Coordinates of C-alpha atoms in Angstrom, one line a residue:
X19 CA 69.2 101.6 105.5
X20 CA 71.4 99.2 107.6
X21 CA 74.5 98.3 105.5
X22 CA 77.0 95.5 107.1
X23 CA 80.4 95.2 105.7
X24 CA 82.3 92.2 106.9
X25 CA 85.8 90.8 106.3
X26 CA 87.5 87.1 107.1
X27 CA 90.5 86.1 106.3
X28 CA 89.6 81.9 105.7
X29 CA 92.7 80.7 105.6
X30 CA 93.8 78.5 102.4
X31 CA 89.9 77.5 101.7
X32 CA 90.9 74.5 99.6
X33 CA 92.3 71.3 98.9
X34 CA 92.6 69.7 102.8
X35 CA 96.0 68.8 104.2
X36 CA 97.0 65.0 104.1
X37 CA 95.6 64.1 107.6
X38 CA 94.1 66.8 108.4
X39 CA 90.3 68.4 108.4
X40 CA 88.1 67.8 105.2
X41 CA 85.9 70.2 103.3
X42 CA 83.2 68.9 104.9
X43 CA 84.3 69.6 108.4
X44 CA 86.0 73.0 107.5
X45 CA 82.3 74.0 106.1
X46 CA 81.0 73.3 109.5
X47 CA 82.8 75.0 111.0
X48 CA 83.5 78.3 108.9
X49 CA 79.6 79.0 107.5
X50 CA 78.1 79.5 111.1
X51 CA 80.9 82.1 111.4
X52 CA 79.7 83.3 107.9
X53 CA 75.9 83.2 108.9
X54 CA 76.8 85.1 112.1
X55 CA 78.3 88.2 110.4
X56 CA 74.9 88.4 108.6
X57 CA 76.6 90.6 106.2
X58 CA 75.6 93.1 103.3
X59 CA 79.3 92.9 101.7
X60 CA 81.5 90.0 102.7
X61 CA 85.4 90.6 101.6
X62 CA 87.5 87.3 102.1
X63 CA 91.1 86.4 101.9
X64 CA 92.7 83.2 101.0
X65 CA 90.1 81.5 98.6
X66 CA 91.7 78.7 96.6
X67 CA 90.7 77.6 93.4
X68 CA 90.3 73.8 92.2
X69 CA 90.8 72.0 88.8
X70 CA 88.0 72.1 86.5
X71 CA 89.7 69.6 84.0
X72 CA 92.5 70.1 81.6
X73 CA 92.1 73.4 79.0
X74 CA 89.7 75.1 81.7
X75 CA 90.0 77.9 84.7
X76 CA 89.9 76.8 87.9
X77 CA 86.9 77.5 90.0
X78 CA 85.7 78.5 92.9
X79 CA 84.3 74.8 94.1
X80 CA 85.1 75.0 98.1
X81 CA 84.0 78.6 98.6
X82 CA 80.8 77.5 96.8
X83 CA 80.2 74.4 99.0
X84 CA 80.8 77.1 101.7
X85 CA 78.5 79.4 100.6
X86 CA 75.7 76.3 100.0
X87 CA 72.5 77.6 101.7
X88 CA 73.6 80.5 102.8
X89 CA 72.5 84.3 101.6
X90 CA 76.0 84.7 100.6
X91 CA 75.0 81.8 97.5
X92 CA 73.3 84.4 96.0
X93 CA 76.3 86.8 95.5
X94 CA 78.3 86.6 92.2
X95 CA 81.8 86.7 93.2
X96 CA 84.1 89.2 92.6
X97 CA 87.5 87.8 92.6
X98 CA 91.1 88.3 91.8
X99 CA 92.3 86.3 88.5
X100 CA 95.5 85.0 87.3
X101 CA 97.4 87.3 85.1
X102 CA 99.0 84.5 82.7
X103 CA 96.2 81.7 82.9
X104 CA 92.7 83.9 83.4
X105 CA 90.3 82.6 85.4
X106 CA 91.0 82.6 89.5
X107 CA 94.6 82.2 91.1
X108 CA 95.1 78.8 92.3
X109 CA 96.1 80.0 95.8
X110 CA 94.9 82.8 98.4
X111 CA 92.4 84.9 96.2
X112 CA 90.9 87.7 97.3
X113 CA 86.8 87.8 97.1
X114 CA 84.1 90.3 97.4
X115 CA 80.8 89.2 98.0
X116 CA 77.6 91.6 97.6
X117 CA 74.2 91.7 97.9
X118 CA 74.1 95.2 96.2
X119 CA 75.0 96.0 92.6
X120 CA 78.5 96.3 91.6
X121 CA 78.9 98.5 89.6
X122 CA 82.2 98.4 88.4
X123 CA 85.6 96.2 90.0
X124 CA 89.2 95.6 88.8
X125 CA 92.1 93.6 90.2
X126 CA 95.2 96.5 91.0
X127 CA 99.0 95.4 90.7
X128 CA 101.3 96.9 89.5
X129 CA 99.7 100.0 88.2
X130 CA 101.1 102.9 90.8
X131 CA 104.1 101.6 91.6
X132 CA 106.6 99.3 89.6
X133 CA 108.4 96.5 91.1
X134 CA 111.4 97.8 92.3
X135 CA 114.9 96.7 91.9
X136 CA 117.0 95.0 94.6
X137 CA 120.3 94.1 93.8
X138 CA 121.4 91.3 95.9
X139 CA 124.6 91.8 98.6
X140 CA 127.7 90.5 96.6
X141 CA 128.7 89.5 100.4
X142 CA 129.4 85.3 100.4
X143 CA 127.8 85.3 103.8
X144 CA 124.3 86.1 102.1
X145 CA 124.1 83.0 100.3
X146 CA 126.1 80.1 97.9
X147 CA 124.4 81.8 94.8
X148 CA 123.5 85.3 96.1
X149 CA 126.8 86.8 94.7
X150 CA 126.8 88.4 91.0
X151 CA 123.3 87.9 90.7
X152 CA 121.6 90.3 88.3
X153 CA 119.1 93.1 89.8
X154 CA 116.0 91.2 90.6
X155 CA 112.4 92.5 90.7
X156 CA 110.3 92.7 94.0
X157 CA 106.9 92.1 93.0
X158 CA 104.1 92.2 95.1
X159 CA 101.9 88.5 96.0
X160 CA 99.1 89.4 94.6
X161 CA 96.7 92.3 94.1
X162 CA 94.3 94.1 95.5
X163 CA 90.9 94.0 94.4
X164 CA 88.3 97.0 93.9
X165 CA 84.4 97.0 94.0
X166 CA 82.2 99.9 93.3
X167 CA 79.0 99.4 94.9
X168 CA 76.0 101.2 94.4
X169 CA 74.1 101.8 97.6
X170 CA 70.2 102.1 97.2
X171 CA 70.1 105.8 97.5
X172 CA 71.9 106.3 95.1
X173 CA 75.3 106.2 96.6
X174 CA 78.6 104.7 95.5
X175 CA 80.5 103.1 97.6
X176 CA 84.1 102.1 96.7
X177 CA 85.6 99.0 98.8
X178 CA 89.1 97.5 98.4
X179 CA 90.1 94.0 99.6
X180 CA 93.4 93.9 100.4
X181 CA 95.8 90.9 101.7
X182 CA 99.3 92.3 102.4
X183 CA 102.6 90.2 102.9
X184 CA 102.9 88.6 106.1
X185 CA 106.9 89.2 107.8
X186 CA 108.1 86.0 107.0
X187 CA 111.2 85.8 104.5
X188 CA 111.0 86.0 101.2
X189 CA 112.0 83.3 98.7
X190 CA 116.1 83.8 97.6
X191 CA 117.5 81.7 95.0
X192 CA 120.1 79.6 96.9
X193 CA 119.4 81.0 100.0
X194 CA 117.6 77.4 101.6
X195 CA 119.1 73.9 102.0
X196 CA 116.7 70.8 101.4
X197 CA 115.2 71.3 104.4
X198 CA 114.1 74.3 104.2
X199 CA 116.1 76.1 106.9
X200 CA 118.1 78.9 105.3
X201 CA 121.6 78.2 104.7
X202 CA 122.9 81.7 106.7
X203 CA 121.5 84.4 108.7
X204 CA 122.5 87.0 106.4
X205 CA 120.8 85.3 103.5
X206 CA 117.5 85.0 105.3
X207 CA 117.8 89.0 106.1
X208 CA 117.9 89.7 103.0
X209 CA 114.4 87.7 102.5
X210 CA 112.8 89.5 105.1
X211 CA 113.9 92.7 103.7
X212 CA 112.4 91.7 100.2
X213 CA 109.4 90.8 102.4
X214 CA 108.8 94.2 104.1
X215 CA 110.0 96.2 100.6
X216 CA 106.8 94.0 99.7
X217 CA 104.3 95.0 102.1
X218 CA 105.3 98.2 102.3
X219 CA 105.2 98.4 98.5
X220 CA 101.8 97.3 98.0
X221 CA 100.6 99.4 100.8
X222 CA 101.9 102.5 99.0
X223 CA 99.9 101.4 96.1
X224 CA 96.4 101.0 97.9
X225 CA 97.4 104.6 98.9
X226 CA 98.0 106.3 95.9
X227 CA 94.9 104.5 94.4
X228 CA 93.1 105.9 97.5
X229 CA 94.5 109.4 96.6
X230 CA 93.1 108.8 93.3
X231 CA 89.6 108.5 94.4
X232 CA 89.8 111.5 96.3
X233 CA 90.9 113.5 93.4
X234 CA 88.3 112.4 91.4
X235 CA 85.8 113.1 95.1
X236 CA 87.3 114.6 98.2
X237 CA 84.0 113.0 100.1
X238 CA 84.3 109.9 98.9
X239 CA 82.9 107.0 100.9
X240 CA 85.8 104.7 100.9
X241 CA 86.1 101.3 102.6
X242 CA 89.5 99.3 102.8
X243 CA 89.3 95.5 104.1
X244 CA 91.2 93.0 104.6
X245 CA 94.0 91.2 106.2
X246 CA 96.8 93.7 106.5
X247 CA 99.2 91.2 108.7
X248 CA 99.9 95.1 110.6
X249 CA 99.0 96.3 113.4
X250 CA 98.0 99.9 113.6
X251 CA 100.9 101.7 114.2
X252 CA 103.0 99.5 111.8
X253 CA 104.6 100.7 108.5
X254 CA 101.3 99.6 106.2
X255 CA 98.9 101.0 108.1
X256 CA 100.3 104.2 108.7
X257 CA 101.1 104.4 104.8
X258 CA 97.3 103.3 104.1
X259 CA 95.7 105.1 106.7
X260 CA 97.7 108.8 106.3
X261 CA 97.3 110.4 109.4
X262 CA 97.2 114.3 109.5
X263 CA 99.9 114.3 112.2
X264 CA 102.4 111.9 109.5
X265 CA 101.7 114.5 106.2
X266 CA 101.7 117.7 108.9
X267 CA 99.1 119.0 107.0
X268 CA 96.2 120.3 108.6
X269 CA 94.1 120.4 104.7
X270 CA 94.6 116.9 104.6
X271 CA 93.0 115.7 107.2
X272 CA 89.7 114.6 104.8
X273 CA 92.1 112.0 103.4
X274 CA 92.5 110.3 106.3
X275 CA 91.4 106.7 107.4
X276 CA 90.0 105.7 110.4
X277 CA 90.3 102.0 111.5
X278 CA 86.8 101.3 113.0
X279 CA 88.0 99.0 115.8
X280 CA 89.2 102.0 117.9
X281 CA 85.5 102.4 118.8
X282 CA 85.9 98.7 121.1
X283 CA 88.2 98.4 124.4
X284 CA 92.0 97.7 123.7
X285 CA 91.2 94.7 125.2
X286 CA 88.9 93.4 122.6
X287 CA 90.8 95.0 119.6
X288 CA 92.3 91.3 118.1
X289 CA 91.8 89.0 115.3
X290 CA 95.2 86.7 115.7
X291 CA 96.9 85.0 118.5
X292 CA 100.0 84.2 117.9
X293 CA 102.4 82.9 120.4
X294 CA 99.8 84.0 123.5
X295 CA 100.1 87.1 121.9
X296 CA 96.7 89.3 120.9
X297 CA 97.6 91.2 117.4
X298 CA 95.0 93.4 115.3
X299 CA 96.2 92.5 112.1
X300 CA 92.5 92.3 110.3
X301 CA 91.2 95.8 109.6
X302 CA 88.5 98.0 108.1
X303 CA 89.8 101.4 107.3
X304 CA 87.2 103.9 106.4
X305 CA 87.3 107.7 104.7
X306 CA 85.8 110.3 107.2
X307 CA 82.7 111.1 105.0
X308 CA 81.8 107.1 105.6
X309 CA 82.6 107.5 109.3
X310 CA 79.3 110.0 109.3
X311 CA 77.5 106.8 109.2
X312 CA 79.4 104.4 111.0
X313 CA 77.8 102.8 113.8
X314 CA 79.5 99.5 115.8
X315 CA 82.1 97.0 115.0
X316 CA 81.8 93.2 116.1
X317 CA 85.2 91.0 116.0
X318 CA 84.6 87.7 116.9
X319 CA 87.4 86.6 118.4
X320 CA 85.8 84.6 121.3
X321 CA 86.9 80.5 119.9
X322 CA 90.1 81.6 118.6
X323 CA 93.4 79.7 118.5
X324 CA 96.7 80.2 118.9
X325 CA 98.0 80.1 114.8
X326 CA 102.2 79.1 116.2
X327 CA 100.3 76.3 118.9
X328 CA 97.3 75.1 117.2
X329 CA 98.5 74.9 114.2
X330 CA 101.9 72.4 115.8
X331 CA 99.6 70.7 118.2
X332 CA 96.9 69.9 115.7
X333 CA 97.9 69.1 111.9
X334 CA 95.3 70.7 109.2
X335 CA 92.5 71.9 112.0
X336 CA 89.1 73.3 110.4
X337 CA 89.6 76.4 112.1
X338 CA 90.7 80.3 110.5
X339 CA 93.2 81.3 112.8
X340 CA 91.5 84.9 111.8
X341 CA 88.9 86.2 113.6
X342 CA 85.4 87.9 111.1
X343 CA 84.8 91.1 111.6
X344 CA 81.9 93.6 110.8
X345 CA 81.1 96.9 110.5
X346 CA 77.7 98.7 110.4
X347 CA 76.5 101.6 109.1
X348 CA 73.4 103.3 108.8
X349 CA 72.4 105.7 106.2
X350 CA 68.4 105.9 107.7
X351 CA 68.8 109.1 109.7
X352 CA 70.8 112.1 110.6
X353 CA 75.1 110.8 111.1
X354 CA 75.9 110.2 114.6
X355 CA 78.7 109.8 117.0
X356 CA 79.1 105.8 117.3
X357 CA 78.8 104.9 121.0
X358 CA 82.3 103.8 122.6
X359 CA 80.7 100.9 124.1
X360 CA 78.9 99.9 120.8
X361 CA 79.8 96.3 119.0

């Protein structure tokens, strides 16, 4: 059995930008990217939702148009939901797509770790309104969603879909003018601290939940997706991925996650440009049992832009400024060694 798992990262699927590309054109250009995965699971980041009328949820109506004649149309979607509201979020949800049964899936936030408290610096510098501020709570952007699939031996699969905070400053009450510039340096450090407390927060969580799953099954096959806006090496990956050498541990080494791009060139190992800069910051982590079967990787990063240029030199573009990637795996045969060269 050939299994594909792909993830994509579609970049505020939605309502188009005054000026810029329409549905229309976005579909053309995003479902031959789609159809080119030729995926068994499909995880994507960024979904919007639209207005079904007053009193009801909003829906999924541009991923569906997306979707339109394709073998993803098939797939019931899995997707994250709005706490207060119900139904989905009205910006950047996470989706799972599958052509295999589900089993079960939940949407996690929250339930490992509690926001924590960050009590604002009492320094004027910081901001005009920063000062005597009660402790505020740092909560994550959204969650992260779980899928336990049921592979046609018998199998279970569990798959996360993550989306972490990018490194961009946080919102601080008082800390912007009109404009949106902030008011001092020290006010927007204090955002970007918030930020980082909130992707390294949410990473913890997809960790401890991960720790969970192996408590339950030390060879469990576990695939994490997603847009992690880390690279490797970087504070959320490392907290994710647990590598024997951070926990100096030599019985932990089952717990470990491998990222599955290691297996292409370093030259080829990038899903964002930003700035003429390559960056891996799409990944698919997967548990060391599931790396029995793993078997190539395929990012397709040949047509991508540059997010900081494209995006100034060409308002609302069609384009993800993500690249899709895929993973295979085959459960036909005896595991083997996945060829360096493969993908």
């Amino acid at each position: 059995m050939r299994l594909r798992i792909a993830t994509f990262n579609v970049e505020s699927l939605g309502e188009p930008k005054s000026g810029g590309a329409s549905l229309e054109e976005r579909v053309a250009v995003l479902r031959p990217q789609l159809l080119r995965l030729r995926a068994d699971i499909l995880c994507l980041q960024e979904v919007d939702a639209q207005h079904e009328g007053r009193g009801r949820h909003r829906r999924l109506a541009a991923l569906e148009a997306l979707l339109e004649g394709t073998p993803y149309a098939a797939c019931a979607p899995i997707t994250t939901t709005s706490r207060s509201k119900g139904g989905p979020r009205d910006k950047h949800n996470l989706v799972i797509l599958s052509c295999l049964e589900i089993a079960s899936h939940q949407q996690i936030l929250h339930a490992y770790v509690d926001p924590p408290q960050f009590r604002r610096s009492h320094d004027p510098a910081a901001g005009a309104d920063s000062g005597g501020e009660p402790d505020m709570a740092i909560e994550w952007d959204r969650p992260f969603l779980y899928a336990l699939v049921v592979l046609p031996d018998g199998c279970r699969l569990h798959l996360i879909n993550v989306h972490l905070r990018a490194p961009r400053a946080a919102f601080m009450p008082g800390g912007k003018g009109s404009g949106g510039a902030w008011r001092t340096m020290a006010g927007w450090a204090e955002g970007f601290f918030v930020a980082a407390v909130k992707r390294a927060g949410q990473a913890l969580e997809v960790r401890l939940f991960i720790d969970r799953l192996f408590d339950q099954d030390p060879e469990a096959l576990i695939a994490v997706c997603g847009d992690f806006n880390a690279g490797t090496h970087e504070i959320p990956l490392r907290t994710i991925r647990g590598d024997e050498e951070d926990a100096g541990n030599p019985h932990l080494a089952l717990r470990t996650l491998v990222p599955v791009e290691r297996t292409l060139a370093d030259s080829r190992q990038y899903s964002v440009v930003h700035h003429g800069r390559p960056q891996m910051l799409d990944h698919i982590l997967v548990s060391r049992p599931l790396l029995a079967w793993y078997r190539s990787v395929e990012i397709h990063n040949e047509a991508l832009g540059d997010e900081l240029v494209t995006s100034h030199a060409v308002r609302g573009t069609p384009e993800s400024f993500h690249a899709p990637m895929v993973a295979e795996f085959r459960f036909d045969g005896p595991p083997q060694t996945p060829d360096p060269q493969a993908g």
